[in-house]
């Protein structure tokens, strides 16, 4: 298997860097805080839980709550998995065969392309920075071959924070329907858009061969639960993924299922809190970039809690990220981590995360100090700031 560059980078740095400024998940909650939201019955069920195996499809009440997050689905349209990562792996393995062809958005969360590449031929379609990271529907159409079986998208997008316009999503669904393609849609950041009116519909609601991937990890900020799911009207496709899951996690963690039930019952409270964090942090981030206009080209992301600004300083983004980490303990992801086998990817950008609370504020302060001491000549003069 190809090395998973991003996760390899994280296993070295995620828990050792002083300031983790590239996290792709929202601020987490403590177990105590989550349990304090629960009603007495849910708390009792959690404490008295038997630690046996659970159902491979996921607990019935959990699947029902998840189905309730879609417009038109019921529990039978939901299969629970151990995180979104398992969903990508299992779905690509069962939906694609060696004679097939898949189309994947680039740049991407690497397993979206590498698992597909383990199985069949894959074509990338680029999100271009000059086009505000939008998917060009003509490029998708041009990539379709007679043996294309699946299109894989991810919006809100990691790493750019892009969203598709509603009309573009409709056009993509129409294209997939015309060519009878699966549309695999990684929607793990859905719920923390900066403007509610930009929130995209979920493909499982609008397309009979749409497969929506989601998880408690990102917008909800609970990756430690390892509860993810795929949702689809296509129950045959779900059944195939379920068969594959028998070789992977087999079933979910029992305590995590109970905790996910509590979280989903308080979904609005949790997502409101997280949207407020993102809205505040984006403004802070933008203020820092505006202070150093010669160093950064920043487009405000539309959704999720990561962005992919361009670094325009003379030393290049790889050296910048290295010195920021070495001298100031601030961890970012340089462009090289997002290299693709399918096509060239941006070489001057870096991923920064803005979903965390105190960690973000401290990391931003450390980043500002670093910029002031190493790149003082790029700082806007006092009178020009605030523009
Ligand atoms: C777009 C995207 N999909 C899937 C995943 C995997 O999520 P999980 O940790 O729940 O397996 C990630 C994690 O960063 C991601 O960014």
Coordinates of C-alpha atoms and ligand atoms in Angstrom, one line a residue:
X1 CA 0.0 0.0 0.0
X2 CA 1.1 3.5 -0.7
X3 CA 2.3 5.5 2.4
X4 CA -0.4 7.8 3.8
X5 CA 1.7 10.9 3.9
X6 CA -0.6 13.1 5.9
X7 CA -1.2 10.6 8.7
X8 CA 2.5 9.7 8.7
X9 CA 3.3 13.3 9.2
X10 CA 0.8 13.5 12.0
X11 CA 2.1 10.4 13.8
X12 CA 5.4 12.2 14.1
X13 CA 4.1 15.7 15.0
X14 CA 0.5 15.8 16.2
X15 CA 1.3 15.1 19.8
X16 CA 4.8 16.5 20.1
X17 CA 4.5 20.0 18.5
X18 CA 3.8 22.7 21.0
X19 CA 1.1 24.4 18.9
X20 CA -1.1 22.2 16.7
X21 CA -2.3 24.7 14.2
X22 CA -3.4 22.4 11.5
X23 CA -6.0 20.2 13.2
X24 CA -8.9 19.2 10.9
X25 CA -11.4 18.6 13.7
X26 CA -13.4 21.0 15.9
X27 CA -12.6 21.6 19.6
X28 CA -13.4 18.4 21.4
X29 CA -15.6 18.1 24.6
X30 CA -14.7 16.2 27.7
X31 CA -16.6 13.0 28.5
X32 CA -18.0 14.8 31.6
X33 CA -19.3 17.7 29.5
X34 CA -21.0 15.4 27.0
X35 CA -22.6 13.4 29.8
X36 CA -23.8 16.5 31.5
X37 CA -25.9 17.2 28.3
X38 CA -27.6 13.7 28.6
X39 CA -30.9 13.1 30.1
X40 CA -31.0 10.7 33.2
X41 CA -32.0 7.7 31.1
X42 CA -29.2 8.1 28.5
X43 CA -26.7 8.6 31.4
X44 CA -28.0 5.4 33.1
X45 CA -27.7 3.4 29.9
X46 CA -24.1 4.6 29.4
X47 CA -23.0 3.7 33.0
X48 CA -24.8 0.3 33.0
X49 CA -23.8 -0.6 29.5
X50 CA -22.6 -4.1 28.9
X51 CA -19.2 -4.1 27.1
X52 CA -20.1 -6.9 24.7
X53 CA -20.0 -6.9 20.9
X54 CA -22.5 -4.6 19.1
X55 CA -24.4 -4.9 15.9
X56 CA -22.3 -4.6 12.8
X57 CA -24.8 -2.2 11.2
X58 CA -24.7 0.0 14.4
X59 CA -27.2 0.3 17.3
X60 CA -30.8 0.8 16.1
X61 CA -31.3 4.0 18.0
X62 CA -28.0 5.4 16.7
X63 CA -28.9 4.6 13.1
X64 CA -32.2 6.2 13.6
X65 CA -30.7 9.4 15.0
X66 CA -28.2 9.5 12.1
X67 CA -31.0 9.0 9.6
X68 CA -32.7 12.0 11.2
X69 CA -29.9 14.2 10.1
X70 CA -30.9 13.6 6.4
X71 CA -34.0 14.9 4.7
X72 CA -35.5 11.6 3.6
X73 CA -33.7 8.6 5.0
X74 CA -34.5 6.0 7.6
X75 CA -32.3 3.7 9.7
X76 CA -32.1 1.0 7.0
X77 CA -30.2 3.6 4.9
X78 CA -27.4 4.0 7.4
X79 CA -24.4 1.7 8.1
X80 CA -22.1 2.7 11.0
X81 CA -18.3 2.4 10.7
X82 CA -15.2 3.0 12.8
X83 CA -14.6 6.6 11.7
X84 CA -14.8 8.1 8.2
X85 CA -11.4 6.5 7.3
X86 CA -13.0 3.0 7.4
X87 CA -15.8 4.3 5.3
X88 CA -13.5 5.5 2.5
X89 CA -11.5 2.3 2.6
X90 CA -14.4 -0.2 2.6
X91 CA -16.5 1.7 0.1
X92 CA -13.7 2.1 -2.4
X93 CA -12.9 -1.6 -2.0
X94 CA -16.4 -2.8 -2.7
X95 CA -17.7 -0.3 -5.2
X96 CA -14.7 -0.4 -7.5
X97 CA -13.3 -3.4 -9.4
X98 CA -10.1 -3.7 -11.4
X99 CA -11.8 -3.0 -14.8
X100 CA -13.4 0.1 -13.4
X101 CA -12.4 3.8 -13.6
X102 CA -12.9 6.4 -10.9
X103 CA -12.8 10.2 -10.8
X104 CA -11.5 11.9 -7.7
X105 CA -11.2 15.6 -6.7
X106 CA -7.6 16.8 -6.2
X107 CA -6.2 17.9 -3.8
X108 CA -7.7 15.4 -1.4
X109 CA -7.6 13.6 1.9
X110 CA -5.1 11.1 0.5
X111 CA -7.0 7.9 1.0
X112 CA -9.7 9.2 -1.4
X113 CA -7.3 8.6 -4.2
X114 CA -4.9 6.0 -2.9
X115 CA -7.5 3.4 -2.0
X116 CA -9.2 3.8 -5.4
X117 CA -5.7 3.6 -7.0
X118 CA -5.1 0.2 -5.3
X119 CA -8.1 -1.1 -7.2
X120 CA -8.4 0.6 -10.6
X121 CA -7.5 3.5 -12.8
X122 CA -8.2 6.9 -11.4
X123 CA -8.4 10.4 -13.0
X124 CA -8.1 13.5 -10.9
X125 CA -10.1 16.6 -11.4
X126 CA -8.5 19.7 -10.0
X127 CA -9.9 22.4 -7.7
X128 CA -8.0 25.5 -9.0
X129 CA -7.0 28.2 -6.6
X130 CA -7.5 30.9 -9.4
X131 CA -11.1 29.6 -9.7
X132 CA -11.8 29.9 -5.9
X133 CA -11.2 26.2 -5.6
X134 CA -14.4 25.4 -7.5
X135 CA -15.0 22.1 -9.3
X136 CA -15.2 22.6 -13.1
X137 CA -18.1 20.5 -14.3
X138 CA -16.7 20.4 -17.8
X139 CA -13.5 18.8 -16.5
X140 CA -15.6 16.2 -14.7
X141 CA -17.5 15.4 -17.8
X142 CA -14.4 15.2 -19.9
X143 CA -12.9 12.7 -17.4
X144 CA -15.8 10.3 -17.8
X145 CA -14.9 7.1 -19.7
X146 CA -17.1 4.2 -20.7
X147 CA -15.9 2.2 -17.7
X148 CA -16.2 5.0 -15.1
X149 CA -18.1 3.7 -12.1
X150 CA -17.6 6.3 -9.4
X151 CA -17.0 10.0 -8.8
X152 CA -15.5 10.9 -5.4
X153 CA -16.0 14.4 -3.9
X154 CA -15.4 16.1 -0.5
X155 CA -17.2 19.3 0.4
X156 CA -16.7 21.2 2.6
X157 CA -13.3 20.5 1.2
X158 CA -10.1 19.4 3.0
X159 CA -7.8 21.3 2.7
X160 CA -9.3 24.4 1.0
X161 CA -12.6 24.9 2.8
X162 CA -14.4 25.2 -0.5
X163 CA -18.1 24.3 -1.0
X164 CA -19.9 23.6 -4.2
X165 CA -22.6 26.0 -5.3
X166 CA -26.1 24.4 -5.1
X167 CA -26.5 24.5 -8.8
X168 CA -23.2 22.8 -9.4
X169 CA -24.1 20.0 -7.1
X170 CA -27.4 19.6 -8.9
X171 CA -25.4 19.5 -12.2
X172 CA -23.0 16.9 -10.9
X173 CA -25.9 14.7 -9.7
X174 CA -27.5 15.0 -13.1
X175 CA -24.2 14.0 -14.8
X176 CA -23.7 11.0 -12.5
X177 CA -27.3 10.0 -13.1
X178 CA -26.9 10.3 -16.9
X179 CA -23.8 8.0 -16.8
X180 CA -25.1 5.7 -14.0
X181 CA -22.2 6.5 -11.7
X182 CA -21.9 6.2 -7.9
X183 CA -21.4 9.6 -6.3
X184 CA -19.3 9.1 -3.2
X185 CA -19.5 12.3 -1.1
X186 CA -17.3 12.8 1.9
X187 CA -19.3 15.3 4.0
X188 CA -17.4 15.1 7.2
X189 CA -17.2 18.9 7.7
X190 CA -20.8 19.5 7.0
X191 CA -22.4 21.6 9.7
X192 CA -19.7 24.2 10.2
X193 CA -20.2 26.4 7.2
X194 CA -19.6 30.1 7.7
X195 CA -22.9 31.0 6.0
X196 CA -25.9 28.6 6.7
X197 CA -27.3 29.4 3.2
X198 CA -24.1 27.8 1.7
X199 CA -24.7 24.5 3.4
X200 CA -24.9 21.8 0.7
X201 CA -27.5 19.1 0.5
X202 CA -26.3 15.6 1.2
X203 CA -26.0 13.4 -1.8
X204 CA -27.8 10.5 -0.1
X205 CA -30.9 12.7 -0.1
X206 CA -30.8 13.8 -3.7
X207 CA -29.4 10.9 -5.7
X208 CA -30.3 7.2 -5.7
X209 CA -26.7 6.2 -6.2
X210 CA -25.3 8.8 -3.9
X211 CA -23.3 7.7 -0.9
X212 CA -22.8 10.2 1.9
X213 CA -19.9 9.7 4.3
X214 CA -20.0 11.3 7.7
X215 CA -18.6 11.0 11.2
X216 CA -18.6 12.3 14.7
X217 CA -14.9 13.3 14.3
X218 CA -14.9 16.6 12.5
X219 CA -17.9 19.0 12.7
X220 CA -18.9 17.5 16.0
X221 CA -15.3 17.4 17.3
X222 CA -15.3 13.8 18.7
X223 CA -12.8 11.8 16.7
X224 CA -12.0 9.7 19.8
X225 CA -15.4 8.1 19.5
X226 CA -14.5 6.5 16.1
X227 CA -18.1 6.5 15.1
X228 CA -18.7 7.2 11.4
X229 CA -21.2 6.1 8.8
X230 CA -22.2 5.8 5.2
X231 CA -25.7 6.7 4.2
X232 CA -27.4 5.8 1.0
X233 CA -30.7 4.9 -0.7
X234 CA -28.8 2.2 -2.4
X235 CA -29.1 -0.5 0.3
X236 CA -27.3 -3.1 -1.9
X237 CA -24.2 -0.9 -1.9
X238 CA -24.5 -0.6 1.9
X239 CA -24.9 -4.3 2.3
X240 CA -21.6 -4.8 0.4
X241 CA -19.8 -2.4 2.6
X242 CA -21.3 -4.2 5.7
X243 CA -19.9 -7.5 4.4
X244 CA -16.5 -5.9 4.1
X245 CA -16.7 -4.4 7.6
X246 CA -16.6 -8.0 9.0
X247 CA -13.0 -8.1 8.0
X248 CA -12.2 -4.7 9.5
X249 CA -13.7 -3.3 12.8
X250 CA -16.6 -5.9 12.9
X251 CA -18.7 -3.6 15.0
X252 CA -18.6 -0.2 16.8
X253 CA -17.3 0.4 20.3
X254 CA -20.3 0.0 22.6
X255 CA -19.5 3.1 24.8
X256 CA -18.9 5.2 21.7
X257 CA -22.3 4.3 20.4
X258 CA -24.0 5.5 23.6
X259 CA -21.9 8.7 23.5
X260 CA -22.7 9.4 19.9
X261 CA -26.4 8.9 20.6
X262 CA -26.1 11.6 23.4
X263 CA -24.2 13.9 21.1
X264 CA -26.7 13.6 18.2
X265 CA -29.6 14.3 20.5
X266 CA -27.8 17.6 21.3
X267 CA -26.6 18.1 17.8
X268 CA -27.8 21.7 17.5
X269 CA -26.1 22.8 20.8
X270 CA -22.8 21.2 19.8
X271 CA -22.9 22.5 16.2
X272 CA -23.9 26.0 17.3
X273 CA -21.0 26.1 19.7
X274 CA -18.6 24.9 16.9
X275 CA -19.9 27.4 14.3
X276 CA -19.3 30.2 16.8
X277 CA -15.7 29.0 17.3
X278 CA -15.1 28.9 13.5
X279 CA -16.7 32.3 12.9
X280 CA -14.5 33.9 15.6
X281 CA -11.2 32.2 14.6
X282 CA -11.5 33.0 10.9
X283 CA -11.6 36.7 11.7
X284 CA -8.5 36.3 13.9
X285 CA -6.7 34.4 11.2
X286 CA -7.6 36.9 8.5
X287 CA -6.3 39.8 10.7
X288 CA -2.9 38.1 11.0
X289 CA -2.6 37.5 7.3
X290 CA -3.6 41.1 6.6
X291 CA -0.8 42.2 8.8
X292 CA 1.7 40.5 6.5
X293 CA 0.3 41.1 3.0
X294 CA 3.6 40.3 1.3
X295 CA 3.7 36.8 2.8
X296 CA 0.2 35.3 2.4
X297 CA -2.5 35.1 -0.2
X298 CA -5.7 34.2 1.7
X299 CA -9.1 33.3 0.4
X300 CA -11.6 33.0 3.2
X301 CA -12.8 29.3 3.4
X302 CA -16.6 28.7 3.2
X303 CA -16.9 25.6 5.3
X304 CA -15.1 23.2 7.6
X305 CA -12.3 24.2 9.9
X306 CA -9.3 24.1 7.6
X307 CA -8.0 26.5 4.9
X308 CA -5.2 26.3 2.3
X309 CA -3.6 29.8 2.1
X310 CA -0.7 30.5 -0.2
X311 CA 2.7 31.5 1.2
X312 CA 4.4 34.0 -1.0
X313 CA 7.5 34.6 1.1
X314 CA 11.0 34.3 -0.4
X315 CA 12.0 31.1 1.4
X316 CA 9.1 29.0 0.1
X317 CA 6.4 27.2 2.0
X318 CA 8.4 24.1 2.9
X319 CA 11.2 26.1 4.6
X320 CA 8.6 28.4 6.2
X321 CA 6.7 25.5 7.8
X322 CA 10.0 23.9 8.9
X323 CA 11.3 27.0 10.6
X324 CA 7.9 27.8 12.2
X325 CA 7.9 24.4 13.8
X326 CA 11.6 24.3 14.8
X327 CA 11.9 27.9 16.1
X328 CA 8.3 28.5 17.5
X329 CA 6.7 25.0 17.9
X330 CA 3.9 25.8 15.5
X331 CA 2.7 22.9 13.3
X332 CA 1.2 23.5 9.9
X333 CA 0.9 21.1 6.9
X334 CA 3.1 22.2 4.0
X335 CA 1.9 21.7 0.4
X336 CA 4.1 18.6 -0.1
X337 CA 1.8 16.6 2.2
X338 CA -1.0 17.1 -0.3
X339 CA 1.0 15.8 -3.3
X340 CA -1.1 13.7 -5.7
X341 CA -0.2 10.8 -8.0
X342 CA -3.0 12.0 -10.3
X343 CA -1.8 15.5 -11.2
X344 CA 0.3 18.5 -10.1
X345 CA -0.9 20.1 -6.9
X346 CA -0.3 23.6 -5.5
X347 CA 3.3 23.9 -4.2
X348 CA 3.1 27.1 -2.3
X349 CA 0.2 26.5 0.1
X350 CA -0.2 25.2 3.6
X351 CA -3.0 23.9 5.6
X352 CA -4.0 25.7 8.7
X353 CA -6.8 24.7 11.1
X354 CA -9.1 27.0 13.0
X355 CA -11.5 24.8 14.8
X356 CA -9.9 24.8 18.2
X357 CA -10.4 27.1 21.2
X358 CA -7.5 28.0 23.5
X359 CA -5.0 26.0 21.5
X360 CA -5.8 28.1 18.4
X361 CA -5.5 31.4 20.3
X362 CA -2.1 30.3 21.7
X363 CA -0.9 29.0 18.4
X364 CA -1.9 32.1 16.6
X365 CA 0.0 34.3 19.1
X366 CA 3.1 32.1 18.7
X367 CA 2.8 32.4 14.9
X368 CA 2.5 36.2 15.2
X369 CA 5.6 36.4 17.3
X370 CA 7.4 34.2 14.8
X371 CA 6.4 36.4 11.9
X372 CA 7.3 39.5 13.7
X373 CA 10.8 38.3 14.6
X374 CA 11.6 36.5 11.3
X375 CA 9.7 38.5 8.8
X376 CA 9.4 42.0 10.3
X377 CA 10.1 43.7 7.0
X378 CA 6.9 42.2 5.5
X379 CA 4.7 43.7 8.2
X380 CA 2.3 46.4 7.2
X381 CA 3.2 49.8 8.7
X382 CA 1.1 50.8 11.8
X383 CA -1.1 53.3 10.0
X384 CA -2.0 50.8 7.2
X385 CA -3.4 48.1 9.4
X386 CA -7.0 47.2 9.7
X387 CA -7.6 47.5 5.9
Ligands
LIG1 C1 -12.0 14.7 4.3 C2 -11.7 13.7 5.4 N1 -12.3 12.5 5.3 C3 -12.1 11.5 6.2 C4 -11.2 11.7 7.2 C5 -11.0 10.6 8.2 O1 -11.8 10.8 9.4 P1 -11.8 9.9 10.6 O2 -10.7 10.4 11.6 O3 -13.1 10.0 11.2 O4 -11.5 8.5 10.2 C6 -10.6 12.9 7.4 C7 -9.6 13.2 8.5 O5 -8.9 14.1 8.5 C8 -10.8 14.0 6.4 O6 -10.3 15.2 6.5

